Coordinates of C-alpha atoms in Angstrom, one line a residue:
M1 CA 24.3 2.4 -8.8
T2 CA 23.5 4.1 -5.5
S3 CA 24.8 2.9 -2.2
G4 CA 22.8 2.6 1.0
P5 CA 20.7 5.2 2.7
R6 CA 23.3 6.0 5.3
D7 CA 25.4 7.9 2.8
G8 CA 25.7 11.5 3.8
V9 CA 24.0 11.1 7.2
G10 CA 27.1 10.5 9.4
D11 CA 26.5 8.4 12.4
A12 CA 22.7 8.6 12.2
P13 CA 21.1 5.2 12.6
A14 CA 19.7 3.5 9.5
W15 CA 16.0 2.9 9.2
I16 CA 14.3 -0.3 7.9
S17 CA 10.6 -0.8 7.5
L18 CA 8.7 -4.1 7.3
T19 CA 5.4 -4.7 5.6
T20 CA 4.1 -8.3 5.3
D21 CA 1.2 -10.7 5.4
Y22 CA 2.9 -12.9 8.0
G23 CA 0.3 -12.2 10.8
L24 CA 1.2 -12.1 14.4
A25 CA 0.4 -15.7 15.6
D26 CA 3.7 -17.2 14.4
G27 CA 7.4 -16.4 14.7
F28 CA 7.9 -15.2 11.1
V29 CA 8.1 -11.5 12.0
A30 CA 10.4 -12.1 14.9
A31 CA 12.7 -14.2 12.7
C32 CA 13.0 -11.2 10.3
H33 CA 13.6 -8.9 13.2
G34 CA 16.3 -11.3 14.4
V35 CA 18.1 -11.3 11.1
L36 CA 18.1 -7.6 10.9
G37 CA 19.3 -7.3 14.5
R38 CA 22.2 -9.7 14.0
L39 CA 23.4 -8.0 10.8
A40 CA 22.5 -4.4 11.4
P41 CA 22.1 -4.0 15.2
A42 CA 22.1 -0.2 15.1
A43 CA 19.3 0.0 12.6
R44 CA 15.9 1.1 13.7
V45 CA 13.0 -1.0 12.5
I46 CA 9.4 0.3 11.8
D47 CA 6.7 -2.4 11.5
V48 CA 4.2 -0.9 9.0
T49 CA 1.9 -3.9 9.3
H50 CA 2.0 -7.7 9.3
L51 CA -1.8 -8.0 8.8
V52 CA -2.1 -7.6 5.0
P53 CA -4.6 -10.3 4.0
P54 CA -2.7 -13.4 3.0
A55 CA -1.4 -13.2 -0.6
D56 CA -3.3 -10.0 -1.2
V57 CA -0.5 -8.3 -3.3
R58 CA -2.7 -5.3 -4.3
R59 CA -3.6 -4.5 -0.7
G60 CA 0.0 -4.8 0.3
A61 CA 1.1 -2.5 -2.5
A62 CA -1.5 0.1 -1.6
V63 CA -0.6 0.1 2.1
L64 CA 3.1 0.4 1.3
A65 CA 2.7 3.2 -1.3
Q66 CA 0.4 5.2 1.0
T67 CA 2.8 4.8 4.0
V68 CA 6.4 5.1 2.8
P69 CA 6.3 8.9 1.9
Y70 CA 5.8 9.5 5.7
L71 CA 8.6 7.2 6.9
P72 CA 12.3 8.2 7.3
V73 CA 14.5 7.7 4.3
G74 CA 15.7 4.1 4.6
V75 CA 15.2 0.6 3.3
H76 CA 11.6 -0.6 3.0
V77 CA 11.1 -4.4 2.9
A78 CA 7.7 -5.7 1.7
V79 CA 6.8 -9.4 1.6
V80 CA 3.4 -10.4 0.3
D81 CA 4.7 -13.3 -1.8
P82 CA 2.4 -16.1 -3.0
G83 CA 5.0 -17.0 -5.6
V84 CA 7.8 -17.6 -3.1
G85 CA 10.2 -20.3 -4.2
T86 CA 9.1 -20.2 -7.9
A87 CA 10.8 -18.5 -10.8
R88 CA 9.7 -15.0 -9.6
R89 CA 12.7 -12.8 -8.9
G90 CA 13.7 -11.1 -5.7
I91 CA 14.6 -7.4 -6.4
A92 CA 15.8 -4.2 -4.8
L93 CA 14.9 -0.8 -6.2
A94 CA 16.6 2.6 -5.7
T95 CA 14.5 5.7 -5.6
P96 CA 15.2 9.3 -4.6
G97 CA 13.3 8.7 -1.4
G98 CA 14.8 5.3 -0.3
L99 CA 15.3 1.7 -1.2
L100 CA 12.7 -1.0 -1.7
V101 CA 13.3 -4.7 -1.2
G102 CA 10.9 -7.6 -2.0
P103 CA 9.5 -9.9 -4.7
D104 CA 9.1 -8.9 -8.3
N105 CA 5.3 -9.4 -8.3
G106 CA 4.1 -5.8 -8.5
L107 CA 4.2 -5.2 -4.7
L108 CA 6.9 -2.5 -4.8
L109 CA 6.2 -0.4 -7.8
D110 CA 3.5 2.0 -6.5
A111 CA 5.7 2.7 -3.5
A112 CA 8.6 3.4 -5.9
T113 CA 6.5 5.9 -7.7
A114 CA 5.5 7.5 -4.4
L115 CA 9.2 7.9 -3.5
G116 CA 10.1 9.6 -6.8
G117 CA 10.4 6.8 -9.3
I118 CA 12.9 4.0 -9.9
T119 CA 16.4 5.2 -10.6
S120 CA 18.0 1.7 -10.6
A121 CA 17.0 -1.9 -10.0
V122 CA 18.8 -5.2 -9.3
E123 CA 18.0 -8.8 -9.0
L124 CA 19.0 -10.3 -5.7
T125 CA 21.4 -13.1 -6.7
N126 CA 24.6 -12.5 -4.7
P127 CA 24.8 -15.6 -2.5
H128 CA 27.1 -13.7 0.0
W129 CA 24.2 -11.4 0.7
L130 CA 21.8 -14.1 1.5
A131 CA 21.4 -16.7 4.3
P132 CA 23.8 -19.6 4.1
E133 CA 20.8 -21.8 3.4
V134 CA 17.8 -20.2 1.7
S135 CA 14.4 -21.8 2.5
R136 CA 12.1 -22.1 -0.5
T137 CA 9.2 -20.8 1.5
F138 CA 10.7 -18.1 3.7
H139 CA 12.5 -15.5 1.6
G140 CA 11.6 -12.8 4.0
R141 CA 14.0 -14.2 6.5
D142 CA 16.6 -15.7 4.2
V143 CA 16.7 -13.2 1.3
F144 CA 15.0 -9.9 1.9
A145 CA 16.0 -9.2 5.5
P146 CA 19.7 -10.0 4.9
V147 CA 19.7 -7.8 1.8
A148 CA 17.9 -5.0 3.6
A149 CA 20.4 -5.1 6.5
R150 CA 23.4 -4.8 4.2
L151 CA 21.8 -1.9 2.3
A152 CA 21.0 -0.2 5.5
L153 CA 24.7 -0.4 6.5
G154 CA 25.6 1.4 3.3
A155 CA 26.6 -1.5 1.0
P156 CA 26.3 -0.6 -2.7
L157 CA 23.1 -1.7 -4.4
A158 CA 25.1 -3.0 -7.3
D159 CA 26.7 -5.6 -5.1
A160 CA 23.4 -7.3 -4.5
G161 CA 23.1 -8.6 -8.0
P162 CA 22.9 -7.7 -11.7
A163 CA 21.0 -4.7 -12.9
V164 CA 17.5 -5.2 -14.4
D165 CA 15.5 -3.0 -16.7
P166 CA 12.7 -1.4 -14.6
A167 CA 10.5 -1.6 -17.7
G168 CA 10.6 -5.4 -17.4
L169 CA 9.4 -5.6 -13.7
V170 CA 6.1 -7.2 -13.0
R171 CA 3.2 -4.8 -12.7
L172 CA -0.2 -5.2 -11.2
P173 CA -3.2 -4.7 -13.5
E174 CA -4.5 -1.1 -13.5
P175 CA -7.6 -0.9 -11.3
V176 CA -10.8 0.0 -13.0
V177 CA -11.8 3.7 -12.8
R178 CA -14.5 5.2 -15.1
S179 CA -16.1 8.7 -14.8
G180 CA -18.8 10.6 -16.7
D181 CA -22.5 10.9 -16.9
G182 CA -22.8 12.5 -13.5
G183 CA -20.8 10.0 -11.5
L184 CA -18.0 7.5 -11.4
T185 CA -17.4 3.7 -11.2
A186 CA -14.3 2.4 -9.5
E187 CA -12.7 -0.7 -8.2
V188 CA -12.4 -1.1 -4.4
L189 CA -8.7 -0.8 -3.8
T190 CA -8.7 -1.5 0.0
V191 CA -10.9 -1.9 3.0
D192 CA -9.3 -0.7 6.2
H193 CA -9.6 -1.8 9.8
F194 CA -12.7 0.4 10.3
G195 CA -14.5 -1.0 7.3
N196 CA -13.9 2.2 5.2
V197 CA -14.0 1.4 1.5
Q198 CA -11.2 3.1 -0.5
L199 CA -11.8 3.3 -4.2
A200 CA -9.1 3.5 -6.9
A201 CA -10.6 6.8 -8.1
P202 CA -8.5 9.9 -7.4
G203 CA -10.2 12.4 -5.1
G204 CA -10.4 15.0 -7.8
L205 CA -13.2 13.1 -9.5
L206 CA -15.5 13.7 -6.6
A207 CA -15.3 17.5 -6.8
A208 CA -17.9 17.8 -9.5
L209 CA -20.5 15.7 -7.8
P210 CA -23.4 17.2 -5.7
A211 CA -24.1 17.0 -2.0
R212 CA -26.6 14.2 -2.4
L213 CA -25.3 11.0 -3.9
R214 CA -26.1 7.3 -4.3
V215 CA -23.5 4.6 -3.7
A216 CA -24.3 1.3 -5.3
G217 CA -28.0 2.5 -5.3
R218 CA -27.9 3.6 -1.6
P219 CA -28.3 7.2 -0.5
A220 CA -25.2 8.9 0.6
T221 CA -23.8 12.3 1.5
H222 CA -20.9 14.0 -0.3
G223 CA -18.9 15.2 2.7
R224 CA -15.5 16.0 3.9
T225 CA -15.4 13.7 7.0
F226 CA -17.4 11.0 8.6
G227 CA -19.5 13.3 10.7
D228 CA -20.9 15.0 7.7
A229 CA -23.5 12.2 7.3
P230 CA -26.1 11.4 10.0
P231 CA -25.2 8.5 12.3
G232 CA -25.4 5.1 10.5
E233 CA -25.5 6.7 7.0
L234 CA -23.0 6.6 4.1
V235 CA -20.6 9.4 3.4
V236 CA -18.4 9.7 0.3
H237 CA -15.3 11.8 0.9
V238 CA -11.6 12.2 -0.2
D239 CA -9.5 10.1 2.2
S240 CA -6.1 10.8 3.7
A241 CA -4.4 9.1 0.6
G242 CA -6.3 11.4 -1.8
R243 CA -8.7 8.8 -3.1
V244 CA -12.4 8.6 -3.2
A245 CA -13.6 6.6 -0.2
V246 CA -17.0 5.5 1.3
A247 CA -17.6 5.4 5.0
V248 CA -20.5 5.0 7.4
N249 CA -20.7 7.4 10.3
G250 CA -20.4 5.1 13.3
G251 CA -20.4 1.9 11.1
R252 CA -18.6 -0.2 8.5
A253 CA -19.2 0.8 4.9
A254 CA -17.8 -2.5 3.6
D255 CA -20.5 -4.4 5.5
V256 CA -23.3 -2.1 4.4
L257 CA -22.3 -2.3 0.8
A258 CA -21.2 -6.0 1.0
V259 CA -18.1 -5.2 -1.1
G260 CA -14.4 -6.1 -0.9
P261 CA -11.2 -5.4 -2.8
G262 CA -11.7 -5.8 -6.5
D263 CA -15.4 -5.2 -6.5
L264 CA -16.8 -2.3 -8.6
V265 CA -18.7 0.5 -6.8
S266 CA -20.7 3.2 -8.5
V267 CA -21.1 6.7 -7.1
T268 CA -23.7 8.8 -8.8
A269 CA -25.8 12.0 -8.3
A270 CA -29.0 11.2 -6.4
A271 CA -31.9 11.0 -8.8
E272 CA -34.4 12.5 -6.4
E273 CA -34.3 15.5 -4.1
P274 CA -34.2 14.6 -0.4
P275 CA -37.5 14.8 1.5
G276 CA -38.5 18.4 2.3
R277 CA -36.4 20.0 -0.4
P278 CA -38.5 21.8 -3.0
A279 CA -38.2 20.3 -6.5
G280 CA -35.5 22.0 -8.4
A281 CA -33.9 23.7 -5.4
E282 CA -30.2 24.3 -5.7
I283 CA -28.0 22.1 -3.6
G284 CA -26.0 24.2 -1.2
P285 CA -22.3 24.0 -0.2
L286 CA -20.9 21.0 1.5
P287 CA -21.1 21.1 5.3
D288 CA -18.1 22.6 7.2

């Protein structure tokens, strides 16, 4: 079993990240920061987000997986946990790129893959690593934060609890992605703050599609960035996470398409040439 992320870095401060659906209106985030500050006062804490939609495990998993490769090596705590207090396990995972702590509900596994894959996993059962009294409804404060603090200080992962087989961890269902017949159909993976619609489809599927497309029956441009479409119009592009995404230049694609996470969206070649283009004319290169 590996020990904490401070191994081999001398006196450098440990890093801990927090990703939750706790929101900012209550004291939940502050309580987690307080536990970390009491147990590991030298650790530096990065708040990834606390605005994951409540209980949206898939959204939390996507945000976490798309963010952790850019964070310092450390301990990454994620809590989007509708099963808190039930028989679901608390777990910690070791990867080549850091440690992950949270519920065994599928939230951590995409991030583990992004960090190089799971090398070991444990169930969080050591009572000496947890709060003296563990609330049934606030494991972020009483289980995951105390464990993360100890790992950040260099405590061995094996001391947190018994090893578990990574193959037996809970996994989220694979999102729908279908391609062929001049287009693709994919599940909406996330909708970001700007209303951009990220599909589960990898960006490589977009390469073979022409400059003029239709998204859910609406005309769209195959572009490289938002400004490649006229203001107010749809653009399909490869986003910063390498997935197919739909945006509106100056607007919100989620509102235009009336879709949200889990909905299916089709992206196809336009059936008709745009106005003014001679029938059969070759579609030119994408705009620079």
